[in-house]
Coordinates of C-alpha atoms (C1' of nucleotides) in Angstrom, one line a residue:
Chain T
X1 CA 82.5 96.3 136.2
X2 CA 85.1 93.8 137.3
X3 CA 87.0 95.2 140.2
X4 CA 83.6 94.3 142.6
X5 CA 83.0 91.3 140.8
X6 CA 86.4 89.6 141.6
X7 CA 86.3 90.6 144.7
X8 CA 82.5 89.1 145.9
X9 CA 84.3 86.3 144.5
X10 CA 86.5 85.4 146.2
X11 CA 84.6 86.8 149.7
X12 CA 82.6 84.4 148.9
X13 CA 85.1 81.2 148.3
X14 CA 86.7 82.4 151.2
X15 CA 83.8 82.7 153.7
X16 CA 82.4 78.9 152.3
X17 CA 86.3 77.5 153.1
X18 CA 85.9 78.5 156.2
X19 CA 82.3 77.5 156.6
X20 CA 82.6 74.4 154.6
X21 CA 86.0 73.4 156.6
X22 CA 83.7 74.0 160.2
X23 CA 80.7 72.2 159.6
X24 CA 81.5 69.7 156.4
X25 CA 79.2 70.0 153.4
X26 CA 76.0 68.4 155.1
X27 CA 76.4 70.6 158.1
X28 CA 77.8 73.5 156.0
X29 CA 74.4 76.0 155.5
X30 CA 74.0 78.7 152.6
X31 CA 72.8 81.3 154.6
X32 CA 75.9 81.0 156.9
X33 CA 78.1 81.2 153.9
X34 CA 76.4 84.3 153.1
X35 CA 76.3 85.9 156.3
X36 CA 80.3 85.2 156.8
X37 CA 80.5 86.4 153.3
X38 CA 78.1 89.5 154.0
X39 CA 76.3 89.1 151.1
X40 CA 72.6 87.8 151.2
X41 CA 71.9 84.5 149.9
X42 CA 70.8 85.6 146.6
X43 CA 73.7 87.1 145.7
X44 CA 75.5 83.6 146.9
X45 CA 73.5 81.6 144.1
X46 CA 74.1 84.3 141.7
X47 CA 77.5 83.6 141.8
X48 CA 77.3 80.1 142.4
X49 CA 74.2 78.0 141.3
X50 CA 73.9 75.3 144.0
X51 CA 75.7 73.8 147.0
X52 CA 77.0 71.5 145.2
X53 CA 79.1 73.5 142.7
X54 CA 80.0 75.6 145.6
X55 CA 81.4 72.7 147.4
X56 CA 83.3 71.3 145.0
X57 CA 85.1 74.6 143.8
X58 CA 86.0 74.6 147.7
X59 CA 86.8 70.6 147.9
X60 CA 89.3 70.6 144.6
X61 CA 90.9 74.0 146.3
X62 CA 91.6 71.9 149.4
X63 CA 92.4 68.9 147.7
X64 CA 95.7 70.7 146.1
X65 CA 97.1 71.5 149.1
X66 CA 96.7 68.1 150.5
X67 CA 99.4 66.6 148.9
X68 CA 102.8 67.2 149.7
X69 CA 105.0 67.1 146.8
X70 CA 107.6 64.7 148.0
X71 CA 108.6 63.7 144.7
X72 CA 111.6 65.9 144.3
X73 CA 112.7 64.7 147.9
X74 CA 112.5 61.5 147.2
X75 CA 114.9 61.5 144.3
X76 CA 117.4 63.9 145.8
X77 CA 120.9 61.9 145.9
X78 CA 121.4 62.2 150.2
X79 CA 121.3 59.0 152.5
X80 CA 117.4 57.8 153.2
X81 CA 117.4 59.1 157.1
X82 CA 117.9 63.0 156.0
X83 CA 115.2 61.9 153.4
X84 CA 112.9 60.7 155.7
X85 CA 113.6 64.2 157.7
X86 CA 112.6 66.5 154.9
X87 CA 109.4 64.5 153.9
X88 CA 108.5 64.5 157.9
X89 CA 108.9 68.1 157.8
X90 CA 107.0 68.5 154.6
X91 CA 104.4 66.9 156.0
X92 CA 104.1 68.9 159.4
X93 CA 104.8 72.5 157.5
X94 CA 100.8 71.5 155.9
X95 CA 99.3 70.2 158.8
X96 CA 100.5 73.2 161.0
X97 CA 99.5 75.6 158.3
X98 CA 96.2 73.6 157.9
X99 CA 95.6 72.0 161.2
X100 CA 92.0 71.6 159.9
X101 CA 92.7 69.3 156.7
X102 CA 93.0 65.7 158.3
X103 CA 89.2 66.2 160.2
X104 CA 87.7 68.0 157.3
X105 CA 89.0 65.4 155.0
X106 CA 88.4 62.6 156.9
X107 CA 84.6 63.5 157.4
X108 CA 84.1 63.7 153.7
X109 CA 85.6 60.9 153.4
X110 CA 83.5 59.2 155.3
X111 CA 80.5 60.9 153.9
X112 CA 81.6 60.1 150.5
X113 CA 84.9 58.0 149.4
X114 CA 84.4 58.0 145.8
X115 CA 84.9 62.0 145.4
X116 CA 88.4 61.8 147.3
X117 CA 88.8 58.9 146.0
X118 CA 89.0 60.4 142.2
X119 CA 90.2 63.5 143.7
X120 CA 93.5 61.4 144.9
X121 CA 93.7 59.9 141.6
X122 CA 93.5 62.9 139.7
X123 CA 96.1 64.8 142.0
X124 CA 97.1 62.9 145.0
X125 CA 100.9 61.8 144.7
X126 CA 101.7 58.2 143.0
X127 CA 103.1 56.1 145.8
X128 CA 104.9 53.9 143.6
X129 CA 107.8 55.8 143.1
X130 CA 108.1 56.3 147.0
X131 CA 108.4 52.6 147.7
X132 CA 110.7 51.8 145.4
X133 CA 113.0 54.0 147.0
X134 CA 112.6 53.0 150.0
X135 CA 113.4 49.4 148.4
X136 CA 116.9 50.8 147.0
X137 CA 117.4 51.5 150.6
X138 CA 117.0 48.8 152.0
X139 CA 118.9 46.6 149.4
X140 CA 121.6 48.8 150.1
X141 CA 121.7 47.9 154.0
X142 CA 120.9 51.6 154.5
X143 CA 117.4 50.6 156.5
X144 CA 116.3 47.5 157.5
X145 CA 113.7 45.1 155.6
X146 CA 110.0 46.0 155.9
X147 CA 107.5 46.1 153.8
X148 CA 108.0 49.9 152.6
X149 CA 103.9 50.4 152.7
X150 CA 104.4 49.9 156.6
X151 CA 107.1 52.3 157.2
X152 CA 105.0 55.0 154.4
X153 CA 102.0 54.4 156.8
X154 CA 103.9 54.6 160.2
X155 CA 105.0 58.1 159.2
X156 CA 102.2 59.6 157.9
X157 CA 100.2 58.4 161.1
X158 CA 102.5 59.8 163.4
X159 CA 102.7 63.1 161.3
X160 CA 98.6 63.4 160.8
X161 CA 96.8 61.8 163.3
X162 CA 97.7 63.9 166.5
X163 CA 96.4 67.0 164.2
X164 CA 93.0 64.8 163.4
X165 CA 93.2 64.1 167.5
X166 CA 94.1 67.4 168.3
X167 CA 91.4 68.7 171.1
X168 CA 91.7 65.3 173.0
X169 CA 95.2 65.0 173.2
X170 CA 94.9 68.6 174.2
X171 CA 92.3 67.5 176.9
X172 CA 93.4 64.3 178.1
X173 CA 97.4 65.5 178.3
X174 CA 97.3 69.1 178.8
X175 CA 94.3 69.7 180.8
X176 CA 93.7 72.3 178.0
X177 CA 96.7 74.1 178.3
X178 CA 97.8 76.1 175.6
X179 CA 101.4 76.3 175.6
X180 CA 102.0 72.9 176.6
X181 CA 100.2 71.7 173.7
X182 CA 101.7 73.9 171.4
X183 CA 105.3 73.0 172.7
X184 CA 104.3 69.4 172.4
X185 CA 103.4 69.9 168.5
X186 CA 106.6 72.1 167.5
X187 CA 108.3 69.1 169.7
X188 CA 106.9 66.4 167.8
X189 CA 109.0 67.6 164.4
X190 CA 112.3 66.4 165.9
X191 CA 111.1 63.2 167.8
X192 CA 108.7 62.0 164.9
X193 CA 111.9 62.1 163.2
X194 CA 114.5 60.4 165.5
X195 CA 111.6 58.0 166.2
X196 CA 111.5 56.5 162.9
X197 CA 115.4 57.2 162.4
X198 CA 116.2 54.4 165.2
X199 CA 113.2 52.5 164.6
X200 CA 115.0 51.8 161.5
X201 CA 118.6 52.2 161.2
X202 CA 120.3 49.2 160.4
X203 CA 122.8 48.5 163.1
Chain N
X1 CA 53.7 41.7 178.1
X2 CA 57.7 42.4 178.4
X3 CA 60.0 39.9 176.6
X4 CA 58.2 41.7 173.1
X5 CA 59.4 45.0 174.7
X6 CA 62.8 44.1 175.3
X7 CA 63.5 42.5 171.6
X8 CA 62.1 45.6 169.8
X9 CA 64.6 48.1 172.5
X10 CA 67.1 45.6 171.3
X11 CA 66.1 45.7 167.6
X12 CA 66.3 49.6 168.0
X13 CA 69.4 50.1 170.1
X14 CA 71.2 47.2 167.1
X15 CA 69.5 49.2 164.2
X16 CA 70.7 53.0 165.1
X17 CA 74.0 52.0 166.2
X18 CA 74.0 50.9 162.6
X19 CA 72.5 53.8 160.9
X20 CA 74.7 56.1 163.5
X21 CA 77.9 55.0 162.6
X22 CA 77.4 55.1 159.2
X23 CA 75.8 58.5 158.9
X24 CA 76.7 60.3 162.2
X25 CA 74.4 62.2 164.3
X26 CA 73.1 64.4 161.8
X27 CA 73.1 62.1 158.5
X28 CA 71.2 59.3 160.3
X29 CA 67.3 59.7 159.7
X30 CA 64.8 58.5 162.4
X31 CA 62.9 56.6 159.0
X32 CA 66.1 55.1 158.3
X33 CA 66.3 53.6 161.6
X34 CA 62.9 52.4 161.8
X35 CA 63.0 50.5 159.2
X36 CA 66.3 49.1 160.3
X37 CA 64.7 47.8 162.6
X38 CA 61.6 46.9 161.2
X39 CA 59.4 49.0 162.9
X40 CA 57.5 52.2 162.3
X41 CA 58.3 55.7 162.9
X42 CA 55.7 56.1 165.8
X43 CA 56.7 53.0 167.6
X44 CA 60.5 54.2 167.1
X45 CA 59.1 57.6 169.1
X46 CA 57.3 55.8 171.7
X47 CA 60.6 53.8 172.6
X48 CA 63.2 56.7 172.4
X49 CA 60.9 60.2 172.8
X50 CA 63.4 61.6 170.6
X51 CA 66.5 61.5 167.7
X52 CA 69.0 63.0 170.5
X53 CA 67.7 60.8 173.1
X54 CA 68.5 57.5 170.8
X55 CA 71.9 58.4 170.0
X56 CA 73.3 59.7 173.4
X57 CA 72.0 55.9 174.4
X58 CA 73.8 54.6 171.4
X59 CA 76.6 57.0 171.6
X60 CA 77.2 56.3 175.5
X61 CA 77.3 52.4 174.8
X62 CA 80.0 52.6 171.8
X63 CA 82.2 55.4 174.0
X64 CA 82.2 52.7 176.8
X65 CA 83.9 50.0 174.5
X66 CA 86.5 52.8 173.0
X67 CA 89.3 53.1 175.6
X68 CA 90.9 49.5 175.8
X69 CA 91.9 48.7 179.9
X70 CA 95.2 48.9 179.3
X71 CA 96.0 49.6 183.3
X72 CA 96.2 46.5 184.3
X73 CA 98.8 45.6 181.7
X74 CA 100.8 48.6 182.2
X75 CA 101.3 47.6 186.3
X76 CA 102.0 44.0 185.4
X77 CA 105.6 42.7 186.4
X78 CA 107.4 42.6 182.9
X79 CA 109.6 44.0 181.2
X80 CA 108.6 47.1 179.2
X81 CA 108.7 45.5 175.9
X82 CA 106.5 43.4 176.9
X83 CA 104.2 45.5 178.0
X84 CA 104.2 47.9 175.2
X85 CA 103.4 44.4 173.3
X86 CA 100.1 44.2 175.3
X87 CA 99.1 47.1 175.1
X88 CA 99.5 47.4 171.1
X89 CA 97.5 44.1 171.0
X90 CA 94.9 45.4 173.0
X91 CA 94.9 48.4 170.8
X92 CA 94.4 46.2 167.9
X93 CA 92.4 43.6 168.8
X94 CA 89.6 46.6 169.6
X95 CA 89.9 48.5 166.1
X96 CA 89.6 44.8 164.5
X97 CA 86.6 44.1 165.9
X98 CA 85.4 47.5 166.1
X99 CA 87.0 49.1 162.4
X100 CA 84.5 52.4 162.4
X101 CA 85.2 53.8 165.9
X102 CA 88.0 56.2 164.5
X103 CA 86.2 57.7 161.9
X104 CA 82.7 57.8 164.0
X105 CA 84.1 59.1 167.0
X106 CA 86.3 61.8 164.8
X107 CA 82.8 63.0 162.7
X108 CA 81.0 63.1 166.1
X109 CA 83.8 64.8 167.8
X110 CA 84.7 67.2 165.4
X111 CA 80.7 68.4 164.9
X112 CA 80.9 68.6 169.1
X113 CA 84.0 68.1 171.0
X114 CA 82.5 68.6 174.4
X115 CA 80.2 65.6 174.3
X116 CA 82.8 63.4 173.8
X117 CA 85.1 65.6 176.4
X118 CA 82.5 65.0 178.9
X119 CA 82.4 60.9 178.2
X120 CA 86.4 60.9 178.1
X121 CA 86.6 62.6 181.8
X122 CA 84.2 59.8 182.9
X123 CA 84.7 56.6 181.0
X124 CA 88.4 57.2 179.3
X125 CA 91.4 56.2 181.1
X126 CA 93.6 58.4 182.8
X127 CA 96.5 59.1 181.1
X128 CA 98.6 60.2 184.5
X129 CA 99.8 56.1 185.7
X130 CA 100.7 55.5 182.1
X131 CA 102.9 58.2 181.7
X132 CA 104.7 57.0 185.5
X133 CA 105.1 54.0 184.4
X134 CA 107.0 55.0 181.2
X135 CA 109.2 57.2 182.9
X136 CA 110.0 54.8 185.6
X137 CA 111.1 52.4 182.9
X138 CA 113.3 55.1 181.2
X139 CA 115.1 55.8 184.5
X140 CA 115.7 52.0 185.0
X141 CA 117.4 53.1 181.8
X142 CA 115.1 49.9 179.7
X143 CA 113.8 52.6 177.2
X144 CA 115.9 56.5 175.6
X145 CA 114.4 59.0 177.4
X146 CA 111.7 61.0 175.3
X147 CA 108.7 63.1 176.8
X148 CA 106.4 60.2 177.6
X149 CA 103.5 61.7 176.1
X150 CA 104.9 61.6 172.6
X151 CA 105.8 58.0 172.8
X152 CA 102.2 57.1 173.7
X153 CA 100.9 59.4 170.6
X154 CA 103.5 57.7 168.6
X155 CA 101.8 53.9 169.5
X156 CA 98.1 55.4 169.5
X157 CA 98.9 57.1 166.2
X158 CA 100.1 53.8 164.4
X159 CA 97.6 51.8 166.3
X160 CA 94.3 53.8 164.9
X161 CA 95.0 56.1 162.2
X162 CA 95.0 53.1 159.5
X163 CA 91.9 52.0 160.7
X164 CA 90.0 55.2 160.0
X165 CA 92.4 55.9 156.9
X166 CA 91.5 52.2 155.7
X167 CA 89.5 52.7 152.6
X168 CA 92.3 55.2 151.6
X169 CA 95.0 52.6 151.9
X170 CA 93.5 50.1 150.2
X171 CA 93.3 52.5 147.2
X172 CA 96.4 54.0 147.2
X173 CA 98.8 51.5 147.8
X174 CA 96.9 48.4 146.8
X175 CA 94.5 49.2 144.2
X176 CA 91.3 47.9 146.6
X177 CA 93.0 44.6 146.4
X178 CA 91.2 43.1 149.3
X179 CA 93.7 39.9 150.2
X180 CA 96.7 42.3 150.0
X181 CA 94.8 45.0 152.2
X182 CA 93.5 42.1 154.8
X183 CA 97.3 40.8 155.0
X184 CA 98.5 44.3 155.2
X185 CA 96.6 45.0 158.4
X186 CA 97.0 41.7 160.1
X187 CA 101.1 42.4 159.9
X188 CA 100.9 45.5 161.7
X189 CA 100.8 43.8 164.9
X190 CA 104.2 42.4 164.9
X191 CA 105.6 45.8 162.4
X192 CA 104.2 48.0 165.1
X193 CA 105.2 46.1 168.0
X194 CA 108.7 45.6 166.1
X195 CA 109.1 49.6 165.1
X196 CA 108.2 50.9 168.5
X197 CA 110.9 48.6 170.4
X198 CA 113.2 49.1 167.9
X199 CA 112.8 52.9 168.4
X200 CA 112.9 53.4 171.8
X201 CA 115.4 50.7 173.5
X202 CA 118.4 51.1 175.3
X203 CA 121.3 50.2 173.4
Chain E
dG1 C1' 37.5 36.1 177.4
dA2 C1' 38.9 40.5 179.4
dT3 C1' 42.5 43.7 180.0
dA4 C1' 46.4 46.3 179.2
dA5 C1' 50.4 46.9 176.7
dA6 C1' 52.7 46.8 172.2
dT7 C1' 52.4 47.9 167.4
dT8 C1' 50.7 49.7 163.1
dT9 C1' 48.5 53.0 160.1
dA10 C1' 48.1 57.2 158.2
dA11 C1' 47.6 61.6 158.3
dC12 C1' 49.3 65.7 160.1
dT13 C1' 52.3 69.9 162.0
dA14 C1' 56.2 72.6 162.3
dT15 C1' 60.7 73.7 161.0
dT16 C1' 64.7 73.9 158.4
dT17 C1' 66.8 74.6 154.2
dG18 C1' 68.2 74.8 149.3
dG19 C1' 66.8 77.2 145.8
dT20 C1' 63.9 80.8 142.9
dT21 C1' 62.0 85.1 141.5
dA22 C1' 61.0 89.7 140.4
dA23 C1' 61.4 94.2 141.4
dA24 C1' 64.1 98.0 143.3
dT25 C1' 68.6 100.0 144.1
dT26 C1' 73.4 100.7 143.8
dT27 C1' 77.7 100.9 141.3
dA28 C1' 80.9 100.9 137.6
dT29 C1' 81.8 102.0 132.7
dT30 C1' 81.2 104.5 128.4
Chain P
dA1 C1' 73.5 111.0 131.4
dA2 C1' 72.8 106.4 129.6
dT3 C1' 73.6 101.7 130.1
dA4 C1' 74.6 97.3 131.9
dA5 C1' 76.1 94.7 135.6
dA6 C1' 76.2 93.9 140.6
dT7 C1' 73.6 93.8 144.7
dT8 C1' 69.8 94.0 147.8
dT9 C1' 65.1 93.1 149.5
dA10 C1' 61.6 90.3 150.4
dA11 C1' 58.6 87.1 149.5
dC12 C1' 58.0 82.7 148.0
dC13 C1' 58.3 77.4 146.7
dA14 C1' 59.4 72.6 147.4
dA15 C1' 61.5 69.0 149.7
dA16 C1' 63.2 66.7 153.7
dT17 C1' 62.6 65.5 158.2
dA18 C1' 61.8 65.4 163.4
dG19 C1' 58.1 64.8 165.9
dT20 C1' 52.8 64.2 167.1
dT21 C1' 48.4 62.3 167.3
dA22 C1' 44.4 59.4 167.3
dA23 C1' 42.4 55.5 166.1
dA24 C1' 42.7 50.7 164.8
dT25 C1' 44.9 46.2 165.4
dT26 C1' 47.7 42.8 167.3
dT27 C1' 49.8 40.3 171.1
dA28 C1' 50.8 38.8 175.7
dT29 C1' 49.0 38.1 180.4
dC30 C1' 45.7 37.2 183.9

DNA sequence: GATAAATTTAACTATTTGGTTAAATTTATT
DNA sequence: AATAAATTTAACCAAATAGTTAAATTTATC
């Protein structure tokens, strides 16, 4: 009797993703996670014992996916400005498959560091590696001088924050409407990139 | 019998705008706050009648201080360097001495976007002059031309993402190294500043 | 000193919610 | 059909917490 078994399963992970992702794990309630699940909340701690353990199956799950593997990119052998193009478009094929992940992430955060914290540690990418190549270019005259953290943080906030700022940029520059928002995110791929491109270039 | 009165409002309004930011809306306890402020639940219900009443007064008071007035500067006669130079410092200046407004507003937003819609339409700047004045400048030909909205998510984005993405920082990249982190975000002014021009003038 | 407002104390209510339990029922496996 | 696992039902417990209340006490004001 494993065929139903799986399957409750994963309902379940599924229906507390979604929950979990809405309301955070404070706001997040286990009844809700049942109902979305439709199971009753006995069955829910049957399969998982508390909350907590719930939670966390859910958090390292999310937590994977959080990450872009840039690594590979990083040590491809092309010129640093059609590098910088594939991690920017590494980092906005996640955030437009998971618009949620900056807010969800962020509240946690902020609820409690030290389990991202660990969680980055654990599986979150070593930057190291990243600003030494950055570095290499800019020895080589490729880029100008910075300190590489700058231009690592300068592209990851342009990439994530309008996703975390969604529904007010939405508000305040669309008036809520759909399709110019949406144009204005697919946009953003191509001028994140030449933005950073010429804020760089050495010329 | 009213200057007692008016410390203990005080000593309330200073002690859940405490407890709020930290916690949020929901996290924050009414105990908690009390005894922030050194009072006792009853007298912490016969000031505010109740937990929703406190924070929309709290909440209203920290919205007010979260959109910088960056119209004058943008109508000023300079060039538009310059003014993207203001307006950057102004930027900054507010998320230095105010470092928890991106996350709080993001947990409070995210748990219910129309509250803070509501205080945007009535307190928040209109976006509509800003984006004039940066298309006037690119067809004086000072600036490339780019969909003005993206160049002011571009300077937002660079401005307050590292403020609500601090504690992650200062991990990743500096190993909580508190000097290094503290230097790190006073050079942004002049990297941001520096990137931004460097991206979008005329050459 | 009298008065009224401010504050404390302490007990209480009502609600929400995570979690438990035990018995009954359904479903899959042999 | 027999068995064991999965699922439901429904009631319950315990803790946390917003909010209330009434009486006592302190403090400011006249």
């Amino acid at each position: 009797m494993n065929a139903k078994k799986d399957n409750t399963e994963e309902k379940i992970l599924e229906a507390a993703k979604n929950v979990f992702i809405k309301k955070g794990m404070e706001g997040a309630r286990m009844q809700e996670i049942a109902d979305e699940a439709k199971i009753n909340k006995a069955l829910l701690h049957y399969y998982f014992r508390s909350k907590e353990k719930l939670f966390n199956a859910i958090f390292n799950q999310i937590i994977k996916i959080a990450f872009p593997r840039i690594e590979q990119v990083i040590y491809t052998d092309v010129d640093f400005r059609t590098k910088v193009g594939v991690v920017i478009d590494s980092y906005l094929d996640l955030l437009i498959a998971h618009p949620y992940l900056p807010g969800f992430i962020m509240k946690e955060f902020n609820r409690d560091p030290s389990v991202i914290l660990k969680l980055i540690a654990k599986y979150g990418f070593n930057i190291q590696p990243v600003l030494e190549v950055i570095s290499e270019a800019m020895d080589r005259g490729e880029i100008i001088k910075m300190k590489p953290e700058h231009l690592v943080v300068n592209i990851v906030s342009m990439c994530v924050f309008p996703f975390a700022a969604r529904p007010a940029i939405s508000f305040v520059a669309f008036r809520d409407n759909k399709e110019a928002l949406d144009s204005f995110f697919e946009e953003r791929r191509e001028v994140v990139k030449q933005f950073v491109i010429r804020a760089i270039e050495e010329r």
